Short mmCIF file of C-alpha atoms and ligand atoms in Angstrom, two decimals:
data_model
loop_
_atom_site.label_atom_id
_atom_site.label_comp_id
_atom_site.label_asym_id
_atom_site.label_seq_id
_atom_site.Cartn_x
_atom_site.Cartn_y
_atom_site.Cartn_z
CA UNK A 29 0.00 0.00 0.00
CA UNK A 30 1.42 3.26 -1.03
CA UNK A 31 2.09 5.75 1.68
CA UNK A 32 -0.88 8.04 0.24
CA UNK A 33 -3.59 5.48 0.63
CA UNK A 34 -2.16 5.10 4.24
CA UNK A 35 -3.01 8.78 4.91
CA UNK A 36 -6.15 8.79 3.02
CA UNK A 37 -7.18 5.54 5.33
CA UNK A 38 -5.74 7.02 8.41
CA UNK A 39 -7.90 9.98 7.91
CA UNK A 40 -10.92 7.75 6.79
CA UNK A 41 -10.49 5.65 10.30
CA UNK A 42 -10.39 9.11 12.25
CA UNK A 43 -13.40 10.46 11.12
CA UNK A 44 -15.72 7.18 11.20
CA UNK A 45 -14.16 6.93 15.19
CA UNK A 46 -14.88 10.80 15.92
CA UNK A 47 -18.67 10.21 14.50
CA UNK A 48 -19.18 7.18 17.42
CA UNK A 49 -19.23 10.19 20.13
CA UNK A 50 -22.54 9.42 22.30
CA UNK A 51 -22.56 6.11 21.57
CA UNK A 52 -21.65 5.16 24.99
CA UNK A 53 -25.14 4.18 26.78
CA UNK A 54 -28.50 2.47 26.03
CA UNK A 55 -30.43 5.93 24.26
CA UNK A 56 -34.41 5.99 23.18
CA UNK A 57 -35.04 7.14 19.46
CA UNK A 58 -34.89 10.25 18.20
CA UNK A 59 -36.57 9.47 15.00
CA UNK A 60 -39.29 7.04 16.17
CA UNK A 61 -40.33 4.50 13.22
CA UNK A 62 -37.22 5.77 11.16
CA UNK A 63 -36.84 2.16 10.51
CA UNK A 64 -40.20 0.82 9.97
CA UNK A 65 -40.60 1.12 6.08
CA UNK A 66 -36.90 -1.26 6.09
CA UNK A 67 -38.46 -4.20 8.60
CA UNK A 68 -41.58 -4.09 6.21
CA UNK A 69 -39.57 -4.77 3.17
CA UNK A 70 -37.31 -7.16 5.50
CA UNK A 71 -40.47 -9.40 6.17
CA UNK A 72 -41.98 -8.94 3.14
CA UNK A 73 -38.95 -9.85 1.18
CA UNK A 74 -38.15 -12.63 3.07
CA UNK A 75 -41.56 -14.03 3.69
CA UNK A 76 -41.12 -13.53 7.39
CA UNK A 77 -40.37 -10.73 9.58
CA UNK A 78 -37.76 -9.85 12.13
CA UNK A 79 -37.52 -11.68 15.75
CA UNK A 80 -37.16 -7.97 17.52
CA UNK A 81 -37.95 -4.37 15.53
CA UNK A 82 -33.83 -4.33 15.00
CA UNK A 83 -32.62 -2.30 11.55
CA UNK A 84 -29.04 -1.27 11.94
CA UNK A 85 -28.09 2.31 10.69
CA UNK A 86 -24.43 1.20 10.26
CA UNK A 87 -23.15 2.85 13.44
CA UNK A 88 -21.88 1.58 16.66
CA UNK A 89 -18.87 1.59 19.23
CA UNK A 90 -17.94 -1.07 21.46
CA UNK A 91 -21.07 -3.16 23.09
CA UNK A 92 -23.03 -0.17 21.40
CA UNK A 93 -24.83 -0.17 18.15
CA UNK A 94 -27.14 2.49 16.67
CA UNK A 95 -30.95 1.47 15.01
CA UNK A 96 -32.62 3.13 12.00
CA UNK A 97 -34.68 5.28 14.34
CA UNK A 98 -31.68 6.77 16.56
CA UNK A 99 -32.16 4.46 19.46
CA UNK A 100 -28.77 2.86 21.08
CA UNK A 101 -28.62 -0.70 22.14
CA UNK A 102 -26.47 -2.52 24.42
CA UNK A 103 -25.80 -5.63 21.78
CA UNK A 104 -25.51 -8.78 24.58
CA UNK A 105 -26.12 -11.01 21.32
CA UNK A 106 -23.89 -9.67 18.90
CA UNK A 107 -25.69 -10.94 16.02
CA UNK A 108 -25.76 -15.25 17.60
CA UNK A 109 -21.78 -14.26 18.58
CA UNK A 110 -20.39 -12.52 15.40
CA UNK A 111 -19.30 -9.16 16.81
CA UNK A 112 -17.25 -10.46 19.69
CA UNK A 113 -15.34 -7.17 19.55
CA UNK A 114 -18.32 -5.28 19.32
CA UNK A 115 -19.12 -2.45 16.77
CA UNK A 116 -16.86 0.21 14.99
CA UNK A 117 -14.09 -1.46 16.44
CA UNK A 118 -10.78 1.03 14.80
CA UNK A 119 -8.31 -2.02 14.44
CA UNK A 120 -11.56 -4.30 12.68
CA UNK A 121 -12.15 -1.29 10.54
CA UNK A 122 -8.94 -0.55 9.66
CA UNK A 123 -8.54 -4.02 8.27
CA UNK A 124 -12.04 -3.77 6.26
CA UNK A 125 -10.82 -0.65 4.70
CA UNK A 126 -7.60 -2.01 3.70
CA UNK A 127 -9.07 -5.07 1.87
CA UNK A 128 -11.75 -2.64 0.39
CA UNK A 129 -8.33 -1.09 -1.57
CA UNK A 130 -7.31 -4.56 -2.78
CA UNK A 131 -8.53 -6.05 -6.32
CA UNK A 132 -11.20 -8.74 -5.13
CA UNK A 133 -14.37 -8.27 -2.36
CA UNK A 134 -14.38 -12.51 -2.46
CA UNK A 135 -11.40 -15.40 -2.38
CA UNK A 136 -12.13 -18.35 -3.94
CA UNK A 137 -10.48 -22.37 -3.71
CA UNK A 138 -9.39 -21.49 -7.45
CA UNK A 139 -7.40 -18.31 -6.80
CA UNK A 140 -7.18 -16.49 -3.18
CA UNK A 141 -4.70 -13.77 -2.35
CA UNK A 142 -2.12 -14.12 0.38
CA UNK A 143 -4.96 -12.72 3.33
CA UNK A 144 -6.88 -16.35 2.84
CA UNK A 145 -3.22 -18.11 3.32
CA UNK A 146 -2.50 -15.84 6.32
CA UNK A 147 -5.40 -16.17 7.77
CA UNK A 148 -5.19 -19.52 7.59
CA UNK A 149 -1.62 -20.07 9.13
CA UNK A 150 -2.72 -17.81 11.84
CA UNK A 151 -5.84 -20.07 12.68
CA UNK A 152 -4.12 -23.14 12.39
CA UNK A 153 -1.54 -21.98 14.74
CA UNK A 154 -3.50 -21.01 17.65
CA UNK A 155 -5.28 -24.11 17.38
CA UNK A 156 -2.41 -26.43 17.55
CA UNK A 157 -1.53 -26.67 21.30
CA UNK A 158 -0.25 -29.11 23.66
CA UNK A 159 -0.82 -32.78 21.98
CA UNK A 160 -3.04 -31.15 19.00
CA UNK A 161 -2.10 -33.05 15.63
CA UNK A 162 -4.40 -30.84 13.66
CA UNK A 163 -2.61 -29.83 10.20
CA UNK A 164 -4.49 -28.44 7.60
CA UNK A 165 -7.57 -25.98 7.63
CA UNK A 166 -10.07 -25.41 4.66
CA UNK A 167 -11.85 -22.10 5.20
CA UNK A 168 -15.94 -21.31 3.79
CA UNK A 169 -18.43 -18.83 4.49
CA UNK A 170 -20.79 -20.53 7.23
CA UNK A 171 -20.60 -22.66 10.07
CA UNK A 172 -22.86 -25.33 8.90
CA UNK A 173 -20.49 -25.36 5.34
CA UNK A 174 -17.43 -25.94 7.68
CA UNK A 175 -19.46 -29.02 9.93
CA UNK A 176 -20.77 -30.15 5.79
CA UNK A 177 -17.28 -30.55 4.84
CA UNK A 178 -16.02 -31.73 8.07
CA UNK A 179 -18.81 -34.57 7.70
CA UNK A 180 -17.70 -35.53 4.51
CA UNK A 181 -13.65 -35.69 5.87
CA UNK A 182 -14.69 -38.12 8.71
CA UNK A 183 -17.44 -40.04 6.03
CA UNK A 184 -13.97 -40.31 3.69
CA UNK A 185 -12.35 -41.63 6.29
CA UNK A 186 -14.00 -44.35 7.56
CA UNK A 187 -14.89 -45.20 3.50
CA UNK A 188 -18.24 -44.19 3.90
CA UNK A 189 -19.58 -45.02 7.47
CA UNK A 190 -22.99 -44.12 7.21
CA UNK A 191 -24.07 -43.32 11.00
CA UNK A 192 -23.46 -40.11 13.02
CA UNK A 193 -23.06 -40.23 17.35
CA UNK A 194 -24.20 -37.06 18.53
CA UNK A 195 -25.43 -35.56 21.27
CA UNK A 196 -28.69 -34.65 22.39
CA UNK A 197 -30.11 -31.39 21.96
CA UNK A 198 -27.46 -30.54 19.87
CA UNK A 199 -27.21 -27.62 16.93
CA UNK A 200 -24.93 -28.07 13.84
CA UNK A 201 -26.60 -25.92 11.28
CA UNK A 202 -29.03 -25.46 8.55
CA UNK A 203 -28.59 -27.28 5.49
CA UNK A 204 -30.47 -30.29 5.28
CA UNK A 205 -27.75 -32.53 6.70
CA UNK A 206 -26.89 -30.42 9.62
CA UNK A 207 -30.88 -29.94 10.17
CA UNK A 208 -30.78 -33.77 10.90
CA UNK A 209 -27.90 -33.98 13.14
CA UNK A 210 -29.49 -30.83 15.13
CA UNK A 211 -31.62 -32.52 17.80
CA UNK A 212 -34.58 -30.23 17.51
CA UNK A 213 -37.94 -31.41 15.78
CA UNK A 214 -38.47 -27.76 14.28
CA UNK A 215 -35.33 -27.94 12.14
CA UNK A 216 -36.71 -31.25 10.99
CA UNK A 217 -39.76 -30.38 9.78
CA UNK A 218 -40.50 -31.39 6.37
CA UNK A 219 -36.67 -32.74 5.70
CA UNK A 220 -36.96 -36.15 3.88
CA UNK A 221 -34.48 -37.86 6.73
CA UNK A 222 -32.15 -39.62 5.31
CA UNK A 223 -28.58 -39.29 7.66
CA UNK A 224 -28.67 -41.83 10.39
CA UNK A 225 -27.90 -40.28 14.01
CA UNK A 226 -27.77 -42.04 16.83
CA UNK A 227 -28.07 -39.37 20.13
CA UNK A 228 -25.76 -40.03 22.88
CA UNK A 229 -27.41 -37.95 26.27
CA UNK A 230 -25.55 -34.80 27.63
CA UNK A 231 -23.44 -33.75 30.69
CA UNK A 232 -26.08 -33.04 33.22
CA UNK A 233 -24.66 -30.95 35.78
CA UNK A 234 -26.41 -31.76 38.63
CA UNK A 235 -25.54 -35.33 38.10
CA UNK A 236 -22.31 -35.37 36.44
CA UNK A 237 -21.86 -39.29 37.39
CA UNK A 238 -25.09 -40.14 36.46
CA UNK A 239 -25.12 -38.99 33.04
CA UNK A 240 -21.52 -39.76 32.01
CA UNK A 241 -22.29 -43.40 32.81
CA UNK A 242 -25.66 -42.68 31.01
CA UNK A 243 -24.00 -41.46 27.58
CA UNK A 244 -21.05 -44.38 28.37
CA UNK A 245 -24.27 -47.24 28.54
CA UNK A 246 -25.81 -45.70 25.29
CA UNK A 247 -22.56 -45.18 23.60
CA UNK A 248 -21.52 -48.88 23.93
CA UNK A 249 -25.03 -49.88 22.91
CA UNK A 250 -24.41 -47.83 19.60
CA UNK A 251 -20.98 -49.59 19.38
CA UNK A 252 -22.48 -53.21 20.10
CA UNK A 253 -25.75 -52.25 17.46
CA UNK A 254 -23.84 -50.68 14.71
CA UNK A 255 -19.80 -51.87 14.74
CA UNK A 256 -17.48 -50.14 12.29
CA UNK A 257 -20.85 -47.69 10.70
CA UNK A 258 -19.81 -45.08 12.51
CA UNK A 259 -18.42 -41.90 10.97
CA UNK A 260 -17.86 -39.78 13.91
CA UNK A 261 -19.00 -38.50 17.03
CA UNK A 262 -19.95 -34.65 16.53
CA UNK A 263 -19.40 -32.54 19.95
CA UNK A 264 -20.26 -29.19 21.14
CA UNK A 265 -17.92 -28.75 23.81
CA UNK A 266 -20.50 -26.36 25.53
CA UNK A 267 -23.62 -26.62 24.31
CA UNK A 268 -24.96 -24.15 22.76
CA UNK A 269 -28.58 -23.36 21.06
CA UNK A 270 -29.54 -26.09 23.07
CA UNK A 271 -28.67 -24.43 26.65
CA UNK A 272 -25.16 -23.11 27.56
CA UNK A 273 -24.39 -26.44 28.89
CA UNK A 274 -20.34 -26.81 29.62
CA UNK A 275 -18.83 -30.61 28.63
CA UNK A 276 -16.20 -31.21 31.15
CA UNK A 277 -12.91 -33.57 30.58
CA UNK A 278 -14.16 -35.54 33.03
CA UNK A 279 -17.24 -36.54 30.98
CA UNK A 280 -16.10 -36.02 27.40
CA UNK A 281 -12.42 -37.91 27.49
CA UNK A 282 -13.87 -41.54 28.54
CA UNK A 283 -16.37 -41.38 25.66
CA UNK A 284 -14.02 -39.62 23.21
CA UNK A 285 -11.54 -42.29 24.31
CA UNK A 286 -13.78 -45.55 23.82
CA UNK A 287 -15.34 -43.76 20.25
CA UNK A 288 -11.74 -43.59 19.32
CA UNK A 289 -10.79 -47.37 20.25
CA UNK A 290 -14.03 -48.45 17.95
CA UNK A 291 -12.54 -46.31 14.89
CA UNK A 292 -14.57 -43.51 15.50
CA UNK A 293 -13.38 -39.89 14.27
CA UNK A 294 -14.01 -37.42 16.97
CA UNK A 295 -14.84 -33.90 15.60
CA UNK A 296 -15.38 -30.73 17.98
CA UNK A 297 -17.77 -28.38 16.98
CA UNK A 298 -16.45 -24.71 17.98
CA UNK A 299 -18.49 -22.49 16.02
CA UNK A 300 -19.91 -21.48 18.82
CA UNK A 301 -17.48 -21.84 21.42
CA UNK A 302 -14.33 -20.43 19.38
CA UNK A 303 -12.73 -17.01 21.21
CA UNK A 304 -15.23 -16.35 23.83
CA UNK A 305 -14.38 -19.09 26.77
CA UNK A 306 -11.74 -19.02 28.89
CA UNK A 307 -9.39 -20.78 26.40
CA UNK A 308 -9.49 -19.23 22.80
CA UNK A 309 -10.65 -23.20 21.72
CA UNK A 310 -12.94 -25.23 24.30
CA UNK A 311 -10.59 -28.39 23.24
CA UNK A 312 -7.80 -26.71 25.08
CA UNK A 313 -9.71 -25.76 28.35
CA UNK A 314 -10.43 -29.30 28.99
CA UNK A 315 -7.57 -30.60 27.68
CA UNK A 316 -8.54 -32.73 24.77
CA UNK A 317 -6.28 -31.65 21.88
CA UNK A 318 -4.84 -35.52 21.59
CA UNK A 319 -8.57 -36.09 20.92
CA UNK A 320 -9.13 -34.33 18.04
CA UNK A 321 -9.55 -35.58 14.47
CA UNK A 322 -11.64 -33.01 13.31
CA UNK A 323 -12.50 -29.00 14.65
CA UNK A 324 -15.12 -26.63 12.76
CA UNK A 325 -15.03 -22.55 13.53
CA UNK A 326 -17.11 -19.98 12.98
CA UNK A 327 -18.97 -16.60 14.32
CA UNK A 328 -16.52 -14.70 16.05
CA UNK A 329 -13.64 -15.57 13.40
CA UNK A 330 -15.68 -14.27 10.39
CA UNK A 331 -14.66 -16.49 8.40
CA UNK A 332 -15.38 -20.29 8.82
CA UNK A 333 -13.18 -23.02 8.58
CA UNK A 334 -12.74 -27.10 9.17
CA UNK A 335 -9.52 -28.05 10.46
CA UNK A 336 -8.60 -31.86 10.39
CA UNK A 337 -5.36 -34.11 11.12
CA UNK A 338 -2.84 -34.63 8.24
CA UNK A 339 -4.24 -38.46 8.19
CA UNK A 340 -7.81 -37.16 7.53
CA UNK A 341 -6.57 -35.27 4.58
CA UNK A 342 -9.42 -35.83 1.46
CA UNK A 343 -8.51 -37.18 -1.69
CA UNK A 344 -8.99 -34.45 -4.49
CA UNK A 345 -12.42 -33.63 -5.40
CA UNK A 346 -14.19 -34.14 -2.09
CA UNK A 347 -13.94 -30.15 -0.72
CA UNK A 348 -14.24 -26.81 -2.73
CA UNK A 349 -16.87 -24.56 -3.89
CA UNK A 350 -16.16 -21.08 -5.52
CA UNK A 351 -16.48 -19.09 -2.40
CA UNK A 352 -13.84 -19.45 0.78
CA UNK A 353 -14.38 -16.11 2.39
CA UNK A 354 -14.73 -12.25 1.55
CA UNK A 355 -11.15 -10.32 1.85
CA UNK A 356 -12.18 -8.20 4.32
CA UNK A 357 -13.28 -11.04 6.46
CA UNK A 358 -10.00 -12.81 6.27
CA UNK A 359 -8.28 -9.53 7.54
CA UNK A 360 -10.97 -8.84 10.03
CA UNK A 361 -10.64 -12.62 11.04
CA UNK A 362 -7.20 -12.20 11.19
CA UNK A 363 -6.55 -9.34 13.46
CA UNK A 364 -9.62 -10.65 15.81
CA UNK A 365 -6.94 -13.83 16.22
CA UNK A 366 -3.91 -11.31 16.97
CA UNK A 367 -5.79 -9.35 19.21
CA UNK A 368 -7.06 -12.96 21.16
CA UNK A 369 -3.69 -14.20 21.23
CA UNK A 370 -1.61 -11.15 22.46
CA UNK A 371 -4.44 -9.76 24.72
CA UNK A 372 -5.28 -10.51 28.45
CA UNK A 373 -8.12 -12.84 27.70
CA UNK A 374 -7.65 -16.14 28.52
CA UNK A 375 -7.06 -18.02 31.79
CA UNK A 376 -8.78 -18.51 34.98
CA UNK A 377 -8.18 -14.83 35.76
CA UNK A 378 -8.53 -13.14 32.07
CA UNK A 379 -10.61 -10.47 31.30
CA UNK A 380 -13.42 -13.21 29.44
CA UNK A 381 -13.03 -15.51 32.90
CA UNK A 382 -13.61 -12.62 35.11
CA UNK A 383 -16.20 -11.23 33.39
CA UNK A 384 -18.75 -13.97 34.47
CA UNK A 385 -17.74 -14.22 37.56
CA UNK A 386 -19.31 -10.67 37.26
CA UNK A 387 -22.23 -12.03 35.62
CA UNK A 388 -22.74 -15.11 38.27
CA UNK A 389 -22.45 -12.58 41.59
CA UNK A 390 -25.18 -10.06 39.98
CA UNK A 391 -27.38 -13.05 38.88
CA UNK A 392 -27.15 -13.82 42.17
CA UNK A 393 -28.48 -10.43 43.90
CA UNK A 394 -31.08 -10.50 41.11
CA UNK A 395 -32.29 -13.96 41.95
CA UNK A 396 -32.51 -12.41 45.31
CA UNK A 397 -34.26 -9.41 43.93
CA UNK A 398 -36.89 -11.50 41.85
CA UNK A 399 -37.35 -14.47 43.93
CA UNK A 400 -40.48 -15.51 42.44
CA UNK A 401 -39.50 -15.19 39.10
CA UNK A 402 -36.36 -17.53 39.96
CA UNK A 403 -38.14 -20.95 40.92
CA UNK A 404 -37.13 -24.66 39.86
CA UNK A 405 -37.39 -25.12 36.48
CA UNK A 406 -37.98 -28.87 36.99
CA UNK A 407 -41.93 -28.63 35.56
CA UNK A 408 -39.92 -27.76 32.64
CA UNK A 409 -38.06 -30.80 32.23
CA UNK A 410 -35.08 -29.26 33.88
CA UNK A 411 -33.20 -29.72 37.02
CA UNK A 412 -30.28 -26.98 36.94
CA UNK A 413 -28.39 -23.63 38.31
CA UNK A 414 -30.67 -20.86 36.89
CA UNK A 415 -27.81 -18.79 35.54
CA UNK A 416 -25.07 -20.81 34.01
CA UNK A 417 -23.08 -20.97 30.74
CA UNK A 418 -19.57 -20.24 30.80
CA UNK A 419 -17.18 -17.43 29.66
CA UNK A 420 -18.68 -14.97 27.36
CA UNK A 421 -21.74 -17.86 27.21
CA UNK A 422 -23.93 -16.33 30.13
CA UNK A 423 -27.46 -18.37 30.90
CA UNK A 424 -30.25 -16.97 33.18
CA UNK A 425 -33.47 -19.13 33.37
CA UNK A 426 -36.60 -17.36 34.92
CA UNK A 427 -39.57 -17.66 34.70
CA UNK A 428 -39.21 -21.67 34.85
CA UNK A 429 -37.83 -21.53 31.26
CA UNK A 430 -41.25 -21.08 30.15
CA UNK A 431 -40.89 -20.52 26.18
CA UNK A 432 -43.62 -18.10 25.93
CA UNK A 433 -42.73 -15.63 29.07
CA UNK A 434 -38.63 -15.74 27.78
CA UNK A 435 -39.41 -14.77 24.67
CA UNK A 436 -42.19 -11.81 26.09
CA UNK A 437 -38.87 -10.72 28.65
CA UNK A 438 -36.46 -10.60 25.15
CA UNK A 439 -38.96 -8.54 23.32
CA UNK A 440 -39.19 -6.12 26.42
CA UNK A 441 -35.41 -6.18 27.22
CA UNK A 442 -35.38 -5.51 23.30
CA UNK A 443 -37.78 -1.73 23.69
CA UNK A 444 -35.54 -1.43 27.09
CA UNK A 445 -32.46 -1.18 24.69
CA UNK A 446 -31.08 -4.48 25.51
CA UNK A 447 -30.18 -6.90 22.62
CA UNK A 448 -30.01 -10.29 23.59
CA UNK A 449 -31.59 -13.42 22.48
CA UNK A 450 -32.97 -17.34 23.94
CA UNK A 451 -32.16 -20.54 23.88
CA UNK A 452 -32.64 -24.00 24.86
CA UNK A 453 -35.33 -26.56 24.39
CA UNK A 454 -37.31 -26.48 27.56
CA UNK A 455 -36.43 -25.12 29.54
CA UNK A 456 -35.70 -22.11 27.48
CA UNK A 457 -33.27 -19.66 28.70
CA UNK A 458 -32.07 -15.90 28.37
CA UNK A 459 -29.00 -16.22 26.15
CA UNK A 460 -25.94 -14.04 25.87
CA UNK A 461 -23.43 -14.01 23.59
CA UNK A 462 -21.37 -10.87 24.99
CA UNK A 463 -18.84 -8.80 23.31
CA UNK A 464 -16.04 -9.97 25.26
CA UNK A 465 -13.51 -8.28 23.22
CA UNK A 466 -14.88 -4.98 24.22
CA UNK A 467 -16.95 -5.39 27.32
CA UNK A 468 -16.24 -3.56 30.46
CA UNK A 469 -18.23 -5.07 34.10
CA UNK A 470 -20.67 -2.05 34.10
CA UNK A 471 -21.56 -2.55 30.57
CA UNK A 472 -22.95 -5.87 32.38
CA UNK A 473 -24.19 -3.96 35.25
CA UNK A 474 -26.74 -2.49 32.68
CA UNK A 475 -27.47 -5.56 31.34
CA UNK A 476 -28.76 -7.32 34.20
CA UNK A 477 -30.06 -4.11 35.59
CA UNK A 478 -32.76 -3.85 32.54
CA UNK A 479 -33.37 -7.70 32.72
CA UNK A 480 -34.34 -6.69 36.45
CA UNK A 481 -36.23 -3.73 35.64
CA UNK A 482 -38.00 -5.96 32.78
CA UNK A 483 -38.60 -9.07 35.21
CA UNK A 484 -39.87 -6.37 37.73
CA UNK A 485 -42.33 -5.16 34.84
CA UNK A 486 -44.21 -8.85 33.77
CA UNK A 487 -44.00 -9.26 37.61
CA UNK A 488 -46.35 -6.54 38.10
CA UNK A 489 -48.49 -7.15 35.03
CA UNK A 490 -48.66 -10.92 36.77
C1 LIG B 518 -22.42 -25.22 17.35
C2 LIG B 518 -22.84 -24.64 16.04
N1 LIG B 518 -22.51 -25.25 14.90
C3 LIG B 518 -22.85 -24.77 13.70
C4 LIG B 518 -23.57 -23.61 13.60
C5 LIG B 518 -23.98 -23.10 12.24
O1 LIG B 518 -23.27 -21.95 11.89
P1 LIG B 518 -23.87 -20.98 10.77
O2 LIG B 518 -25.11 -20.40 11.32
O3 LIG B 518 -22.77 -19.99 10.52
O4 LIG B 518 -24.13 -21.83 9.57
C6 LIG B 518 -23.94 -22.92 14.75
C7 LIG B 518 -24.72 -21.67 14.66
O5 LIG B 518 -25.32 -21.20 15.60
C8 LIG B 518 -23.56 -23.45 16.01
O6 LIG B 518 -23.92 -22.85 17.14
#
């Protein structure tokens, strides 16, 4: 880059940061309905409207983020964990205005520039720690292309195994494979099934023995029914759409470990997980990098990729498609990975593991607060903590994780000026996926403060 287009970009990145002045607190609009003519055309257009009234203008700083109308969010959601460093981030920008001056907007498997290849070095070498044997990475554009292709490594593999161990309540994605491995009838609806997966059950926390010799019983049954038609056992190391649930070594290594005697390729799901735990990968937290045959990434890193052993390596013709990435994600991705690396987030006292000890102690006082909206959840199928998750993965479960009186508190959190989202599958759950790049402990303090003020609210209306 010539030392002019380094001014003129300097200059560019100075005047998009001095415009993000106010943007530092939840604000009302100031042109009410400014938006409403966009989420029209949104639903219209795509046959089905939005979740919450949200239409960006383009404009946001840190946990902040501007609507069509004026209004200022606090974004606890981050679009289901993309913006882990927030919005108008300088550094993020910076890189998105650098690749804007190069020749291509996309990189392809045919011809990429060197940001795809550096990207990819840089992902592959935070990934390889400790016993980690993982070699090669093959970037795409969504999460559930990375777990496609990562399917069809492991399926290679084992020469065409046709059955999938999984886990229950699990998410993998959207196409129509990954809508069958998902444990969630909705996603199944109308699919012709035809992918074979066998659901192993999950860590339950309030029974860790319990359930690891549960999922050890049914795994062996699996084994005993179906011997060498296995192609893998898919893992979310914490569980995410279906309910912030952390895997612990203790419970994942046995069954990892006896998949792996039987010929079974293990592959670790961190599209969800990747950057915002208290390791930059989940595999490392617990310890399982000799486990690993397979990894998928996604959200946070922009752009998505499947990682896999050198042994696991396809034979031509299995992977491609035109599309790996755009060029600005690749930078973007790349300098979120520098920043991870090189920054104080990790460990048991980094800024990510501190932070929800933050979020824990004020769950706590507002469990206190809202004692009746805080009761067992068990009518709901549930027997757990009712705020959980881990890292930047924060859970709160009032209300019983009733479906219908969640989804009323996200939509009034929402006209509060508090982005954030739900999952689970009963009980449901108030989900965060928090900016932990960016976020400071009394950016939480107003979260939680207008989830009180907004439990407080249906509390009164009864
Ligand atoms: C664990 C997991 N895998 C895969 C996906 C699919 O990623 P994408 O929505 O980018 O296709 C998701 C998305 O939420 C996820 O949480």
């Amino acid at each position: 880059m010539s030392t002019d287009t380094t001014a003129d970009l300097d200059a560019l990145v100075a005047t998009i940061v001095a415009q993000r002045s106010g943007f530092d607190a939840i604000a009302p609009a100031t042109s009410p309905g400014a938006g409403d003519e966009a989420l029209e055309r949104l639903g219209t257009l795509r046959g089905r409207g939005a979740f919450f009234p949200f239409m960006g203008s383009g404009r946001g700083w840190g946990p902040f983020v501007e609507c069509m109308d004026g209004s200022v969010k606090l974004d606890m959601i981050t679009g289901i964990g993309v913006q882990g460093f927030g919005h108008g981030d300088s550094d993020l920008l910076r890189a998105t205005l650098e690749a804007a001056t190069t020749d291509t907007v996309m990189q392809g498997n045919l011809q990429c520039n060197v940001d795809a290849v550096d990207f990819m070095d840089a992902l592959l070498s935070v990934a390889r720690t400790g016993q980690s044997q993982l070699a090669h990475v093959f970037p795409c554009c969504s999460g559930a292309v990375a777990n496609e292709n990562a399917l069809k490594v492991c399926m290679q593999k084992t020469n065409g195994a046709p059955r999938i161990l999984a886990f229950a309540h699990c998410f993998a994605g959207r196409t129509t494979t990954m809508s069958q491995i998902g444990d969630s009838a909705g996603a199944r609806d109308g699919i012709a099934l035809s992918t074979l997966v066998d659901y192993l059950p999950y860590l339950d926390l309030t029974d860790p023995e319990g359930s690891a010799d549960a999922a050890m019983a049914a795994l062996n049954e699996c084994l005993r029914r179906y011997p060498s038609q296995y192609a893998c056992i898919v893992l979310e190391p914490v569980l995410g759409e279906g309910g912030f649930v952390p895997a612990t070594d203790a419970f994942l290594r046995p069954l990892l470990e006896r998949a792996r005697a039987a010929g079974v390729p293990v592959w670790f799901d961190e599209v969800q997980t990747f950057g915002r735990t208290e390791c930059m990968f989940r595999q490392q937290f617990l310890g399982l990098e000799d486990l690993v045959d397979v990894l998928t990434v996604g959200k946070m890193s922009q752009v998505c990729a499947t990682l896999f052993r050198a042994d696991f390596n396809p034979r031509p013709g299995l992977l491609s498609g035109t599309f790996i990435g755009s060029t600005a994600g690749f930078r973007v991705g790349r300098c979120i990975i520098d920043r991870l690396r090189s920054g104080d987030y990790y460990g048991p006292n980094g800024r990510i593991a501190v932070l929800h000890k933050h979020f824990l102690q004020r769950a706590k006082s507002l469990m206190s607060d809202h004692s009746k909206a805080f009761q067992s959840v068990a009518a709901a199928g549930g027997n757990m903590e009712l705020a959980g998750g881990c890292g930047g993965m924060m859970r709160l479960t009032p209300f019983g994780g009733d479906k219908t009186r969640i989804i009323d508190l996200v939509k009034r959190c929402f006209d509060a000026g508090l982005l954030l989202f739900f999952c689970g599958h009963g009980p449901f759950h108030l989900r965060m996926l928090a900016p932990v790049g960016v976020l400071e402990q009394s950016h939480l303090d107003t979260a939680m403060d207008v989830i009180g003020q907004c439990i407080g609210d249906m509390e009164a209306a009864g």
